[in-house]
mmCIF file of C-alpha atoms and ligand atoms in Angstrom:
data_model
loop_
_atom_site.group_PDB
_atom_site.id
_atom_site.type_symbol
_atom_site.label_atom_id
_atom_site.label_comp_id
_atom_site.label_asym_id
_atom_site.label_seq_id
_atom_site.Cartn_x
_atom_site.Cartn_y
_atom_site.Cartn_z
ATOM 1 C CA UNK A 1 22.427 55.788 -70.309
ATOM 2 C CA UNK A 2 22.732 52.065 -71.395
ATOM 3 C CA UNK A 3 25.615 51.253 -73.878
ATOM 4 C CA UNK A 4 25.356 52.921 -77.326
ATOM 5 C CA UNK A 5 28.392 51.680 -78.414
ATOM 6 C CA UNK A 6 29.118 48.142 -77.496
ATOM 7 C CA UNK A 7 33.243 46.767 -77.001
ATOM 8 C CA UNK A 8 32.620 43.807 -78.768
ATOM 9 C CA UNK A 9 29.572 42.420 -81.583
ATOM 10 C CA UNK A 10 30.441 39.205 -83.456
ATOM 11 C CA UNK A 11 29.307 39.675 -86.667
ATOM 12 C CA UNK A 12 27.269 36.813 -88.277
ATOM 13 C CA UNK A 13 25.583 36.803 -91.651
ATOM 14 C CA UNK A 14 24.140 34.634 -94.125
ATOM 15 C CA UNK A 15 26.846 33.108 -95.717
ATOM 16 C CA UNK A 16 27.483 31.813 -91.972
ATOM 17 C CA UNK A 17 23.870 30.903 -91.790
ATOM 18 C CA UNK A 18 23.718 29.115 -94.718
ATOM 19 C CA UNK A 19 26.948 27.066 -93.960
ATOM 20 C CA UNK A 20 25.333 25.940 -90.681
ATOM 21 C CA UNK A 21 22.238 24.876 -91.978
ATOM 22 C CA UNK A 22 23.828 23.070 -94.714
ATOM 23 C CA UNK A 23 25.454 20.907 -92.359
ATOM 24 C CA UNK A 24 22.593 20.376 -90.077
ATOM 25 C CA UNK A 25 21.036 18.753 -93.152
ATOM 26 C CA UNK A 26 24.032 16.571 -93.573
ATOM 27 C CA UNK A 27 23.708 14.339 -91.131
ATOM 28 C CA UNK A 28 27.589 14.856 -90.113
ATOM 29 C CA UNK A 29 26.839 17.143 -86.806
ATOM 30 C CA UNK A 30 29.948 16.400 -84.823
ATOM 31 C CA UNK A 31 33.795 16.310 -86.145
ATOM 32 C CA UNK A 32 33.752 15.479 -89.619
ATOM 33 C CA UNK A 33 34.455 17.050 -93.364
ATOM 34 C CA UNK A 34 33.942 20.886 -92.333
ATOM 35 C CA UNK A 35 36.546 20.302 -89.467
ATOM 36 C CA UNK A 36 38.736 19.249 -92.146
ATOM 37 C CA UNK A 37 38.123 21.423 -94.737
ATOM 38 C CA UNK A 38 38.256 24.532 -92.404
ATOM 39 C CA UNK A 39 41.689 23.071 -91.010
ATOM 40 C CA UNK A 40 42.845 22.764 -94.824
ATOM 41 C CA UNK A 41 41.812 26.065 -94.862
ATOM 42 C CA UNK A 42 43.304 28.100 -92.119
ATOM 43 C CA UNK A 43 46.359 26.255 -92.364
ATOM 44 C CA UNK A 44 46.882 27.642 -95.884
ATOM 45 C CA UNK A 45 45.847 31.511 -94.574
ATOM 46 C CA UNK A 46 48.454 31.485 -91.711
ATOM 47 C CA UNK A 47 51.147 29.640 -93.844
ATOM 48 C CA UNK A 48 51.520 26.270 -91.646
ATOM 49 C CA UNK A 49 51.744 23.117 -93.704
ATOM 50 C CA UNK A 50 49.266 21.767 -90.335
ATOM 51 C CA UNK A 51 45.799 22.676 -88.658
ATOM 52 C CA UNK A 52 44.428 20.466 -85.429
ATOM 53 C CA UNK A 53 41.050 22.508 -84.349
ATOM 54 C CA UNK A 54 39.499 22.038 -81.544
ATOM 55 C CA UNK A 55 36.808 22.672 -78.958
ATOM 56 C CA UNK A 56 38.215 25.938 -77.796
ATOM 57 C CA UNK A 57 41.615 28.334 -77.501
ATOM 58 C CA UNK A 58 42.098 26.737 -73.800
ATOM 59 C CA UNK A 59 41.993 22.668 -75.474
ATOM 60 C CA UNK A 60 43.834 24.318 -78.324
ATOM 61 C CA UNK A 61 46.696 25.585 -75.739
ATOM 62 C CA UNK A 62 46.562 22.591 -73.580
ATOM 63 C CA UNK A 63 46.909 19.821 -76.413
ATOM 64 C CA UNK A 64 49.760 21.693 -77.906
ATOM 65 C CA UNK A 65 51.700 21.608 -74.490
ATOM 66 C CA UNK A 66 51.246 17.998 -73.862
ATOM 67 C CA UNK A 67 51.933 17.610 -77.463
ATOM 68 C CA UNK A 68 55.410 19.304 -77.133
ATOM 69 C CA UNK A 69 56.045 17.053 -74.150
ATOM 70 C CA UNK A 70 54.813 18.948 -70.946
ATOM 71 C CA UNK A 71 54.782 17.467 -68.021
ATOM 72 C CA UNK A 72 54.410 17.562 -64.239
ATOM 73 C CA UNK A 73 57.689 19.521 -63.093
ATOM 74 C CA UNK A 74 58.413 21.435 -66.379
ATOM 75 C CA UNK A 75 58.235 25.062 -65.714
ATOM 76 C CA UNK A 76 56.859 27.405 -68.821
ATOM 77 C CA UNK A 77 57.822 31.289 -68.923
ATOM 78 C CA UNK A 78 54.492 33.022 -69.802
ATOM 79 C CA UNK A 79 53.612 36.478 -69.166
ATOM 80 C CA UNK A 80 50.673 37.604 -66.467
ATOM 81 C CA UNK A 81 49.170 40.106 -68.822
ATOM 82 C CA UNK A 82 46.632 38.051 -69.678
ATOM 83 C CA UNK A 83 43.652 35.990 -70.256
ATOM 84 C CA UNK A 84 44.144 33.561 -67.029
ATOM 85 C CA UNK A 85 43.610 30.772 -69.717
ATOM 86 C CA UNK A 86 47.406 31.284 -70.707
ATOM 87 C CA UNK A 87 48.247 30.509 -67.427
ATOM 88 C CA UNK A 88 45.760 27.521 -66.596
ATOM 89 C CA UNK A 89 46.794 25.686 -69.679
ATOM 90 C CA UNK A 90 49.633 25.152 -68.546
ATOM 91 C CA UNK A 91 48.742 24.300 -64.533
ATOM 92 C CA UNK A 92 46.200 21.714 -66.342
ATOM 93 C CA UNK A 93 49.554 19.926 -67.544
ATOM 94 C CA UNK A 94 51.126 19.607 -64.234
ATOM 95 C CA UNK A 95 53.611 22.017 -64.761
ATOM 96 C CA UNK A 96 54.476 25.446 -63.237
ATOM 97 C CA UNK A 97 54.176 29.114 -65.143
ATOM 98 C CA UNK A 98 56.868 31.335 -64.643
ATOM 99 C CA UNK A 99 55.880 35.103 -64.962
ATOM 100 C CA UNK A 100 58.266 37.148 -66.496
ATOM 101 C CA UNK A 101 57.127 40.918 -67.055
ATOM 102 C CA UNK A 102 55.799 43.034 -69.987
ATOM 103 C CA UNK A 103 57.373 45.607 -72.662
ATOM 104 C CA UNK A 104 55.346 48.927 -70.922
ATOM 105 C CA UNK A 105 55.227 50.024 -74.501
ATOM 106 C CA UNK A 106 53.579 46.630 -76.299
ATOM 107 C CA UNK A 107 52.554 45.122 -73.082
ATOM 108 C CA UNK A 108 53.917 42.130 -74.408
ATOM 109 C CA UNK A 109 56.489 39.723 -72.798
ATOM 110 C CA UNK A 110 59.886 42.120 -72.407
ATOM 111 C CA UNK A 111 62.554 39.427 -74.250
ATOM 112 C CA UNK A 112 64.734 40.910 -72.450
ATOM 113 C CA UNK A 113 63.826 39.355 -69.067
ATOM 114 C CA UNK A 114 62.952 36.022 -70.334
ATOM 115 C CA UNK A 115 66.727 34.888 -70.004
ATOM 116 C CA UNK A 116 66.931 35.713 -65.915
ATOM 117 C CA UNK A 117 64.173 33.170 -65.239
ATOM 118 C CA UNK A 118 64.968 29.600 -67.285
ATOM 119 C CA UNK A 119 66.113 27.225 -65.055
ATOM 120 C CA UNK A 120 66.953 22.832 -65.546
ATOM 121 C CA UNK A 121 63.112 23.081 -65.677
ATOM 122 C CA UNK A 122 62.391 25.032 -68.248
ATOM 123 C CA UNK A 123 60.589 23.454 -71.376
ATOM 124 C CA UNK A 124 59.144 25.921 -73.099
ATOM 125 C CA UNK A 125 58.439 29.965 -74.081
ATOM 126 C CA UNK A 126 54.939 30.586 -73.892
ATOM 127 C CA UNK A 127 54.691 34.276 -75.372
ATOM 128 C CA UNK A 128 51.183 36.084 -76.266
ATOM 129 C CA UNK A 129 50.809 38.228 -78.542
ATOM 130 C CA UNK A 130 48.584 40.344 -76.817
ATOM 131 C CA UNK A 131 45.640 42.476 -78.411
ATOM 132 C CA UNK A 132 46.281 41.581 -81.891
ATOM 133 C CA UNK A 133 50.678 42.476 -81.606
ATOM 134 C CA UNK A 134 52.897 40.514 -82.485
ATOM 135 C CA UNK A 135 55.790 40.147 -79.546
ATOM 136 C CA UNK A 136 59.113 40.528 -81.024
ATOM 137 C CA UNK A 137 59.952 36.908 -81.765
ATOM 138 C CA UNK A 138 63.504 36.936 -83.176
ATOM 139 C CA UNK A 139 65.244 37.762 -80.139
ATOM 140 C CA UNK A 140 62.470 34.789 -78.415
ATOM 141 C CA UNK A 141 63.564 32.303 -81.087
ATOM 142 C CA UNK A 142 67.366 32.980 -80.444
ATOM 143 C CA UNK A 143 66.672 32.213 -76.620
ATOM 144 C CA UNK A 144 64.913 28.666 -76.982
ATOM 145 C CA UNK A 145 67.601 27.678 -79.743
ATOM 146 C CA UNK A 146 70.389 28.951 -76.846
ATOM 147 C CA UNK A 147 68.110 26.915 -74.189
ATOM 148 C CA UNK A 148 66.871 24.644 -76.217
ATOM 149 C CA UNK A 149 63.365 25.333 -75.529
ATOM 150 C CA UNK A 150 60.175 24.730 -77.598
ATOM 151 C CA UNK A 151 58.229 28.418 -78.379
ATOM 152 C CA UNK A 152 54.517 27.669 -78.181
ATOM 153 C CA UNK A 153 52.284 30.848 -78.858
ATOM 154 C CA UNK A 154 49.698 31.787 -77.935
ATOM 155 C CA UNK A 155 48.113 33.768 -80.614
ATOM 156 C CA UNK A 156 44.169 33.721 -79.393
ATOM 157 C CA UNK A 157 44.104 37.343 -79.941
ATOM 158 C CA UNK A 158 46.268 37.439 -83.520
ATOM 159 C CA UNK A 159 43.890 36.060 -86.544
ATOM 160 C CA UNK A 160 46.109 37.574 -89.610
ATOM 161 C CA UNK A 161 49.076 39.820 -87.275
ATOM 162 C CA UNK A 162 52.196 39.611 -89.183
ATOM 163 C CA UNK A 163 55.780 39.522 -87.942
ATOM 164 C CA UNK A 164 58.271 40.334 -90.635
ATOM 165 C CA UNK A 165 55.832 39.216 -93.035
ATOM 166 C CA UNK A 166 54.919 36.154 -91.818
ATOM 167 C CA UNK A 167 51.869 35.468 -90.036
ATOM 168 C CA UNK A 168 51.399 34.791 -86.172
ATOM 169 C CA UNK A 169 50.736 31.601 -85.493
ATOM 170 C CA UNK A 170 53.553 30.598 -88.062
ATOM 171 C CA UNK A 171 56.848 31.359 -85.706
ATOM 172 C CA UNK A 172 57.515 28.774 -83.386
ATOM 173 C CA UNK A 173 56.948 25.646 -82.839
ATOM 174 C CA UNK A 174 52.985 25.138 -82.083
ATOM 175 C CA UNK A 175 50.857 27.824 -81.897
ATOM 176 C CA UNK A 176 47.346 28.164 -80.720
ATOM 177 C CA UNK A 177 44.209 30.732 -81.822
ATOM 178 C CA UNK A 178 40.912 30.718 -80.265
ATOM 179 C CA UNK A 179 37.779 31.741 -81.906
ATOM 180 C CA UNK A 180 35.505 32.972 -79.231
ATOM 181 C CA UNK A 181 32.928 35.688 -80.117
ATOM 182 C CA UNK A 182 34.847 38.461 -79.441
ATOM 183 C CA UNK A 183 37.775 37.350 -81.357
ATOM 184 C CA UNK A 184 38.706 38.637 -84.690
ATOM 185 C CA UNK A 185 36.802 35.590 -85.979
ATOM 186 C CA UNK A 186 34.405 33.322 -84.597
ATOM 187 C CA UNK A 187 32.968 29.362 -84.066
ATOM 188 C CA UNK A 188 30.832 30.126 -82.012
ATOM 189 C CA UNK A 189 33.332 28.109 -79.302
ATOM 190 C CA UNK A 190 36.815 26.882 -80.841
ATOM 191 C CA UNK A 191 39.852 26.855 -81.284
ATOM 192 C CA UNK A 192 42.751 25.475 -83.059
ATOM 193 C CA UNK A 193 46.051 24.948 -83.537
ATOM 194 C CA UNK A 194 48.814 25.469 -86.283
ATOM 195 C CA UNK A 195 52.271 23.718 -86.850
ATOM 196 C CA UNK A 196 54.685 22.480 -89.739
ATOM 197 C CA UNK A 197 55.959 20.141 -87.151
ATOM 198 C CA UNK A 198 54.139 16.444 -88.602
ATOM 199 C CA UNK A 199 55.160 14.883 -85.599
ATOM 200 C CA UNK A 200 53.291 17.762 -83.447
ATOM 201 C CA UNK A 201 50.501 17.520 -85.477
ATOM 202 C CA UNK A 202 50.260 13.862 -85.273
ATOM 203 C CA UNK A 203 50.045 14.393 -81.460
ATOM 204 C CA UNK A 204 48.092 17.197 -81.302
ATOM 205 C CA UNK A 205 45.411 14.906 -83.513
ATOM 206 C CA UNK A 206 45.343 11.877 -80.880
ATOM 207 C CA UNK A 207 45.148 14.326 -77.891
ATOM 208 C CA UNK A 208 42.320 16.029 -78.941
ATOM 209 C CA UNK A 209 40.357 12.341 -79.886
ATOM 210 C CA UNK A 210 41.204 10.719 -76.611
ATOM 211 C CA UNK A 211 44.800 9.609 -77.652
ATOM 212 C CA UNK A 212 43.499 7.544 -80.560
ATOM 213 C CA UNK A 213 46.092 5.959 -83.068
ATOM 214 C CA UNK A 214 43.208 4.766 -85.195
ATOM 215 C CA UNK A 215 39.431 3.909 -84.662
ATOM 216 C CA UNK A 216 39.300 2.646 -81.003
ATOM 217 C CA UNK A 217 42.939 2.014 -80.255
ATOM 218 C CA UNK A 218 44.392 4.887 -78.024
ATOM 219 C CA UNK A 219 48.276 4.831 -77.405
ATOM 220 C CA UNK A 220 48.238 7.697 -75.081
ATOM 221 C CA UNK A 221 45.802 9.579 -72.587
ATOM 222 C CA UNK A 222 43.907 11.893 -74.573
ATOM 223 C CA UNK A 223 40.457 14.120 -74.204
ATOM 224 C CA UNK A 224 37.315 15.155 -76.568
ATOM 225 C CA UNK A 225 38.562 18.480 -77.513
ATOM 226 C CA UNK A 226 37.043 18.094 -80.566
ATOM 227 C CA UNK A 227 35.663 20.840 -82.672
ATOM 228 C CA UNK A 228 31.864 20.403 -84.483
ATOM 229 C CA UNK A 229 31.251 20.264 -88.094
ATOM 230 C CA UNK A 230 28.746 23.125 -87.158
ATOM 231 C CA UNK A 231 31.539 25.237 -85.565
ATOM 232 C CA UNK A 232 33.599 24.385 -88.536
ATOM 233 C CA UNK A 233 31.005 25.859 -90.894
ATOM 234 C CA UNK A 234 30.722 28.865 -89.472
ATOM 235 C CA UNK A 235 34.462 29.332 -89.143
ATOM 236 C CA UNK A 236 34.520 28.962 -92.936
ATOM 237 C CA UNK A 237 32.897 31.573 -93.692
ATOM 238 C CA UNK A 238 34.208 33.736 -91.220
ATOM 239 C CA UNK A 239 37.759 32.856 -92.308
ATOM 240 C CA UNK A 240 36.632 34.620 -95.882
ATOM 241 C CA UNK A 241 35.592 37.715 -94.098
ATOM 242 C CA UNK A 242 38.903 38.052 -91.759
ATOM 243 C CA UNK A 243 40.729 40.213 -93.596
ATOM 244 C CA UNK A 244 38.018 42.534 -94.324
ATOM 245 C CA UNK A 245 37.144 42.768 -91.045
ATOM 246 C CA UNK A 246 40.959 43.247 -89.934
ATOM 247 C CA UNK A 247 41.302 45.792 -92.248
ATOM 248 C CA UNK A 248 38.061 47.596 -90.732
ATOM 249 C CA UNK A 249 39.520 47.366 -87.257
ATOM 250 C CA UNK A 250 42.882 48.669 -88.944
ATOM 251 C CA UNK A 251 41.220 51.613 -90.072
ATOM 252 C CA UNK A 252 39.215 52.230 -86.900
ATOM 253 C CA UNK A 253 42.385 52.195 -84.830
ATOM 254 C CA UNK A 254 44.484 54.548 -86.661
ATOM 255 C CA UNK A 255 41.294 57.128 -86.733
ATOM 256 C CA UNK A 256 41.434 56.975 -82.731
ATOM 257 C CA UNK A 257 45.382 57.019 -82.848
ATOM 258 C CA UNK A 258 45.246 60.029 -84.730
ATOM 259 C CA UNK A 259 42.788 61.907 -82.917
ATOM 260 C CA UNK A 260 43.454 60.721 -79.520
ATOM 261 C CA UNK A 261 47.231 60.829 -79.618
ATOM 262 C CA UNK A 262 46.988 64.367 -78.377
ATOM 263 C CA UNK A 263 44.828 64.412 -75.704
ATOM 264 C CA UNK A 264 46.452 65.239 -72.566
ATOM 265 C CA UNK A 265 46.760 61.790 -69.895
ATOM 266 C CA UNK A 266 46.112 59.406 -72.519
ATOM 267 C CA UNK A 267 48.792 57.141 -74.060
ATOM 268 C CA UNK A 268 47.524 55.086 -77.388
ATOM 269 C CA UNK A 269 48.961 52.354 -78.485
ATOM 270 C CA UNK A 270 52.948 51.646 -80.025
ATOM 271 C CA UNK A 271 53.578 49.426 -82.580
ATOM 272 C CA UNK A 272 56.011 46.730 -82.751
ATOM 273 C CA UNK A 273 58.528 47.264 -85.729
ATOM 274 C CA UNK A 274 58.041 45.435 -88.696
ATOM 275 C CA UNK A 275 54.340 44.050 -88.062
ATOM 276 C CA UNK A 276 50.863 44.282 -88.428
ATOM 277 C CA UNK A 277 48.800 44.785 -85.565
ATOM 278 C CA UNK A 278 44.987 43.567 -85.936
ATOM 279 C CA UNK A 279 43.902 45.059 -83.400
ATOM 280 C CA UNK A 280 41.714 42.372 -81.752
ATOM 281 C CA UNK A 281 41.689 44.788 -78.694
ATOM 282 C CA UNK A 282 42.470 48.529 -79.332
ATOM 283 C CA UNK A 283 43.841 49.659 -75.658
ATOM 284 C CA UNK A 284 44.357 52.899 -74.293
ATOM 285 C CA UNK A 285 46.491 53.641 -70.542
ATOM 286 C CA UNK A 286 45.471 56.748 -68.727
ATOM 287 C CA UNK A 287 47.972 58.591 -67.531
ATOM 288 C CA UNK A 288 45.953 60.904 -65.098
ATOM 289 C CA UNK A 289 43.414 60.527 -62.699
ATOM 290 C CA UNK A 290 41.702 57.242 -62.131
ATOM 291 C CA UNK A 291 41.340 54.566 -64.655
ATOM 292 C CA UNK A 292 37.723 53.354 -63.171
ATOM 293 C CA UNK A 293 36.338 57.259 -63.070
ATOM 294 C CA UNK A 294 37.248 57.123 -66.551
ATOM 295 C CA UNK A 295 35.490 54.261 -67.148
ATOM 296 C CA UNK A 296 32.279 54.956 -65.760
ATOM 297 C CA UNK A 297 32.389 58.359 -67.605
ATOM 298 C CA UNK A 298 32.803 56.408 -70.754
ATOM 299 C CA UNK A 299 29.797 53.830 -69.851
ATOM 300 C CA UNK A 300 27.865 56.433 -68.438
ATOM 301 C CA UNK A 301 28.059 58.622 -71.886
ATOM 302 C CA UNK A 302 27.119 55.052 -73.813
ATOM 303 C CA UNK A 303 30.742 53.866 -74.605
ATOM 304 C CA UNK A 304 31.433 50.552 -73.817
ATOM 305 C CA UNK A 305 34.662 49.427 -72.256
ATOM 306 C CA UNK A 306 36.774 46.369 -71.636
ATOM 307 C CA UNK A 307 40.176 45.896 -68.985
ATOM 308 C CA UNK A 308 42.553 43.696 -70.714
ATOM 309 C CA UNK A 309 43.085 42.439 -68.287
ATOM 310 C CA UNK A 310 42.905 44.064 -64.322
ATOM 311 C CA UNK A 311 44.838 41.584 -62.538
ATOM 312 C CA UNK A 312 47.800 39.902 -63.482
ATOM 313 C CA UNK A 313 47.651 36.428 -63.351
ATOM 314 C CA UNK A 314 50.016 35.687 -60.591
ATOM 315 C CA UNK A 315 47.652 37.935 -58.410
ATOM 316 C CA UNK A 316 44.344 36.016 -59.146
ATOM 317 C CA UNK A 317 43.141 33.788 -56.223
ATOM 318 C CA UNK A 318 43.848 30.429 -57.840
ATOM 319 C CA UNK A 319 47.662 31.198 -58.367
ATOM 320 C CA UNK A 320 47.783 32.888 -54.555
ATOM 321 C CA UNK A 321 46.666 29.861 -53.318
ATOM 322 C CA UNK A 322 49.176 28.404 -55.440
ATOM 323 C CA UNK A 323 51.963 30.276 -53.703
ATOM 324 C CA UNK A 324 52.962 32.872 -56.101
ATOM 325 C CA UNK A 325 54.704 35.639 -54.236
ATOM 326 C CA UNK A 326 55.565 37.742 -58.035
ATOM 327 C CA UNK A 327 54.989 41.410 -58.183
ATOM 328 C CA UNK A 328 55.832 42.736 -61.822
ATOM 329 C CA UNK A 329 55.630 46.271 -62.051
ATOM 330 C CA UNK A 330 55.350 46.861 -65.571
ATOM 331 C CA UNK A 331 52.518 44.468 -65.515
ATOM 332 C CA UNK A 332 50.262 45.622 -62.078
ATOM 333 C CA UNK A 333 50.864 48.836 -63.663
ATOM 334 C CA UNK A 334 49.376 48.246 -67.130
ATOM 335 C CA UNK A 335 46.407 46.289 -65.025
ATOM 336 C CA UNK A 336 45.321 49.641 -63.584
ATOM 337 C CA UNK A 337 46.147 51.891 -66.139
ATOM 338 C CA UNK A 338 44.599 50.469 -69.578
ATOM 339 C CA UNK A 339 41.152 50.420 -71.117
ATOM 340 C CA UNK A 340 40.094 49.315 -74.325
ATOM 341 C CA UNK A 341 37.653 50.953 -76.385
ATOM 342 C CA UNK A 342 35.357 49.486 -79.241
ATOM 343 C CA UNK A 343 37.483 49.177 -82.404
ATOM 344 C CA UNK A 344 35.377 45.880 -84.099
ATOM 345 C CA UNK A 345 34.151 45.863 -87.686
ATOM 346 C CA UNK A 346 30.702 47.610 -87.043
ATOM 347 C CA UNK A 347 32.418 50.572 -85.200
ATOM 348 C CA UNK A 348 31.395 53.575 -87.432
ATOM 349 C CA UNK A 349 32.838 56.477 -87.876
ATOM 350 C CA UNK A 350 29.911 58.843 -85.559
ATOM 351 C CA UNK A 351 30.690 55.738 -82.710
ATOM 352 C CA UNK A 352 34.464 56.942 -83.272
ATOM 353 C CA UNK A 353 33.770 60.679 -83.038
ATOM 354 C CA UNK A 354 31.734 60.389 -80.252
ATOM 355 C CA UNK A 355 34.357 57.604 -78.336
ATOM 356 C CA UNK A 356 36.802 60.698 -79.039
ATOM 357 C CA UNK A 357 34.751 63.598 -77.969
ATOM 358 C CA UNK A 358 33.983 61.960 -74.638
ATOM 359 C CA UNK A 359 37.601 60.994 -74.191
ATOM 360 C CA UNK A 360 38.603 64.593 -74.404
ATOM 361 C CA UNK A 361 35.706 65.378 -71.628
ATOM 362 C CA UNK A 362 36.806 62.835 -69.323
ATOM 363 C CA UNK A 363 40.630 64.643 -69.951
ATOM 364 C CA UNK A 364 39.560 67.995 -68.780
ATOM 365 C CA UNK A 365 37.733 66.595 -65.932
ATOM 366 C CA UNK A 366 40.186 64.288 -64.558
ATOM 367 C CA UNK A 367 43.338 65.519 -63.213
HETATM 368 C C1 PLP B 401 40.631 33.959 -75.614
HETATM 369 C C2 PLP B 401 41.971 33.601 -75.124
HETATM 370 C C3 PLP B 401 42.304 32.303 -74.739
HETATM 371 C C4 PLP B 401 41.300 31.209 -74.568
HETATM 372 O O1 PLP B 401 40.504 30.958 -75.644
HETATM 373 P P1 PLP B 401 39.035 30.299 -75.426
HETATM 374 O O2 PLP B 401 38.590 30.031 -76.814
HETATM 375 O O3 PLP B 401 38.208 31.340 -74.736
HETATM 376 O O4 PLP B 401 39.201 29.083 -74.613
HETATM 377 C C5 PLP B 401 43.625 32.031 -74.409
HETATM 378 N N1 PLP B 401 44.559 32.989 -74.426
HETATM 379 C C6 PLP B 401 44.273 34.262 -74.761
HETATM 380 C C7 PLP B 401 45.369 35.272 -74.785
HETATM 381 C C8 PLP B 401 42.968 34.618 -75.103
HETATM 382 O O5 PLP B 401 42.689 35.881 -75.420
#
């Protein structure tokens, strides 16, 4: 059976149409007034007095460490649980990741560990908050202060999470989103990232346009990480629709948590206190049997899957080759136990039923 139900479907419509056509007619095709409008724009939804976008949620990440100050010889704790972009931004700088393991419960970075591995090196907390979750940031913020460390998220997956009612993106220092297709909202490509640090922001600006003070006159080494008026356009219009389409995946989530929460072998997901999850992943573990025969019972009955993410990112070739000896449990575990299931806008409630009916198939057939 081919895939009924599919784990991701970006959702464009007109009003994203019409915004990109518009600005194929204006003759401004590259970065120009939609970049800044759109920056103007999320800025003011995530609370940050600043908004640098950029070409993707990998330049995003990589202009806001050299923009803190990373360099070659700085280490950066970062968790393994996921997308190996977390952990390449940061090689790209010259400088090391440190993996420090995962809450079992959030799958976030455990705070609790992050103390045991800073070291002279140190520059920085790189936390993720994973799926759409918040980490638990007070206890993160406390650290760097102690340290004095920079906290750079990485929020790719968190468009509109809250943490004590403020947004993601909004609760350290520099903080990056992406907006890839599968994200909560889209550019088609892009990125971008958020601060109410000026001086940050300043440097976040000349990194992305090849270290440029002013027209042709660069005072450091910089890249074209620029984002496109045309990406911009479409980000506009998908920044009006992000709540609605949050609140959707909301709504879809807590319809699987309440009918799968029973179901013998499979764990659904815990929320972190005092925040809003958005769910840009909704991820199950499986408790029983093996994760991949309950995946191919799921794709085989027309429910599409994703693994967020199988290996940890200490384990991936590059980072072998690299020399990295880690093994955290908490984290190989989660990378063979979880699966995530559709939970996007255009989920219905039959594609719900039917994810929940074959869940409680594969249960009684895997033991
Ligand atoms: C998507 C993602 C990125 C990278 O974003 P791109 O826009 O694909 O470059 C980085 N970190 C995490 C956690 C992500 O999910």
């Amino acid at each position: 059976m081919s895939i009924e139900i599919p784990i991701a479907n970006p959702l464009i419509g007109d009003e994203e149409i019409k915004e990109v056509v518009d600005v194929l007619k204006s003759g401004f095709i590259a970065q120009g007034p939609k970049v800044k409008e759109f920056e103007e724009e999320f800025a003011k939804y995530i609370g940050t007095k600043y908004a640098i976008a950029t070409s993707s949620g990998t330049t995003a990440l990589h202009t806001a460490l050299l923009a803190i100050g990373v360099t070659s010889g700085d280490e950066i704790i970062t968790t393994p649980f996921s997308f190996a972009a977390t952990g390449n931004s940061i090689l790209f700088t010259g400088a090391r990741p440190v993996f420090v393991d995962i809450d079992p419960k959030t799958f976030n970075i455990d705070p609790e560990k992050i103390e045991d591995a800073i070291t002279d090196n140190t520059k920085a907390i790189m936390p993720v908050q994973l799926y759409g979750q918040s980490v638990d940031m007070d206890p993160i913020m406390e650290i760097a202060k102690d340290h004095n460390l920079k906290v750079v998220e990485d929020a790719a997956q968190a468009h509109g999470a809250l943490y004590k009612e403020k947004k993601v993106g909004n609760l350290g220092d520099i903080a990056c989103f992406s907006f890839y297709p599968t994200k909560n909202m889209t550019t088609s490509e892009g990125g971008i990232i958020t601060t109410n640090n000026k001086e940050l922001a300043d440097i976040a600006q000349s990194i992305r346009a090849h270290g440029e003070s002013k027209r042709y006159e660069h005072y450091i080494l910089g890249y074209n990480f620029r984002m496109t008026d045309i990406s911009a356009a479409i980000g506009i219009a998908q920044l009006n629709k992000l709540d609605t389409f949050n609140n959707k995946r909301i709504a879809n989530a807590e319809f699987l948590n309440n009918n799968l929460k029973d179901i013998d072998g499979i764990v659904t997901p815990k929320l972190q206190d005092d925040s809003k999850h958005v769910y840009h992943q909704y991820t199950i573990k499986v408790e029983k049997g093996n994760r991949d025969d309950w995946i191919r019972f799921l794709n085989d009955n027309g429910v599409g899957t994703g693994i967020h993410y199988p290996i940890p990112i200490y384990k991936q070739e590059l980072y072998q080759n690299l020399g990295y000896t880690d093994r955290l449990l908490e984290s190989e575990r989660a990378a063979n136990t979880v699966i995530s299931l559709p939970i996007h806008p255009s989920v219905t409630k039959d594609n719900l039923n039917k994810i929940i009916n074959v869940l409680k198939e594969a249960s009684d057939k895997f033991s």
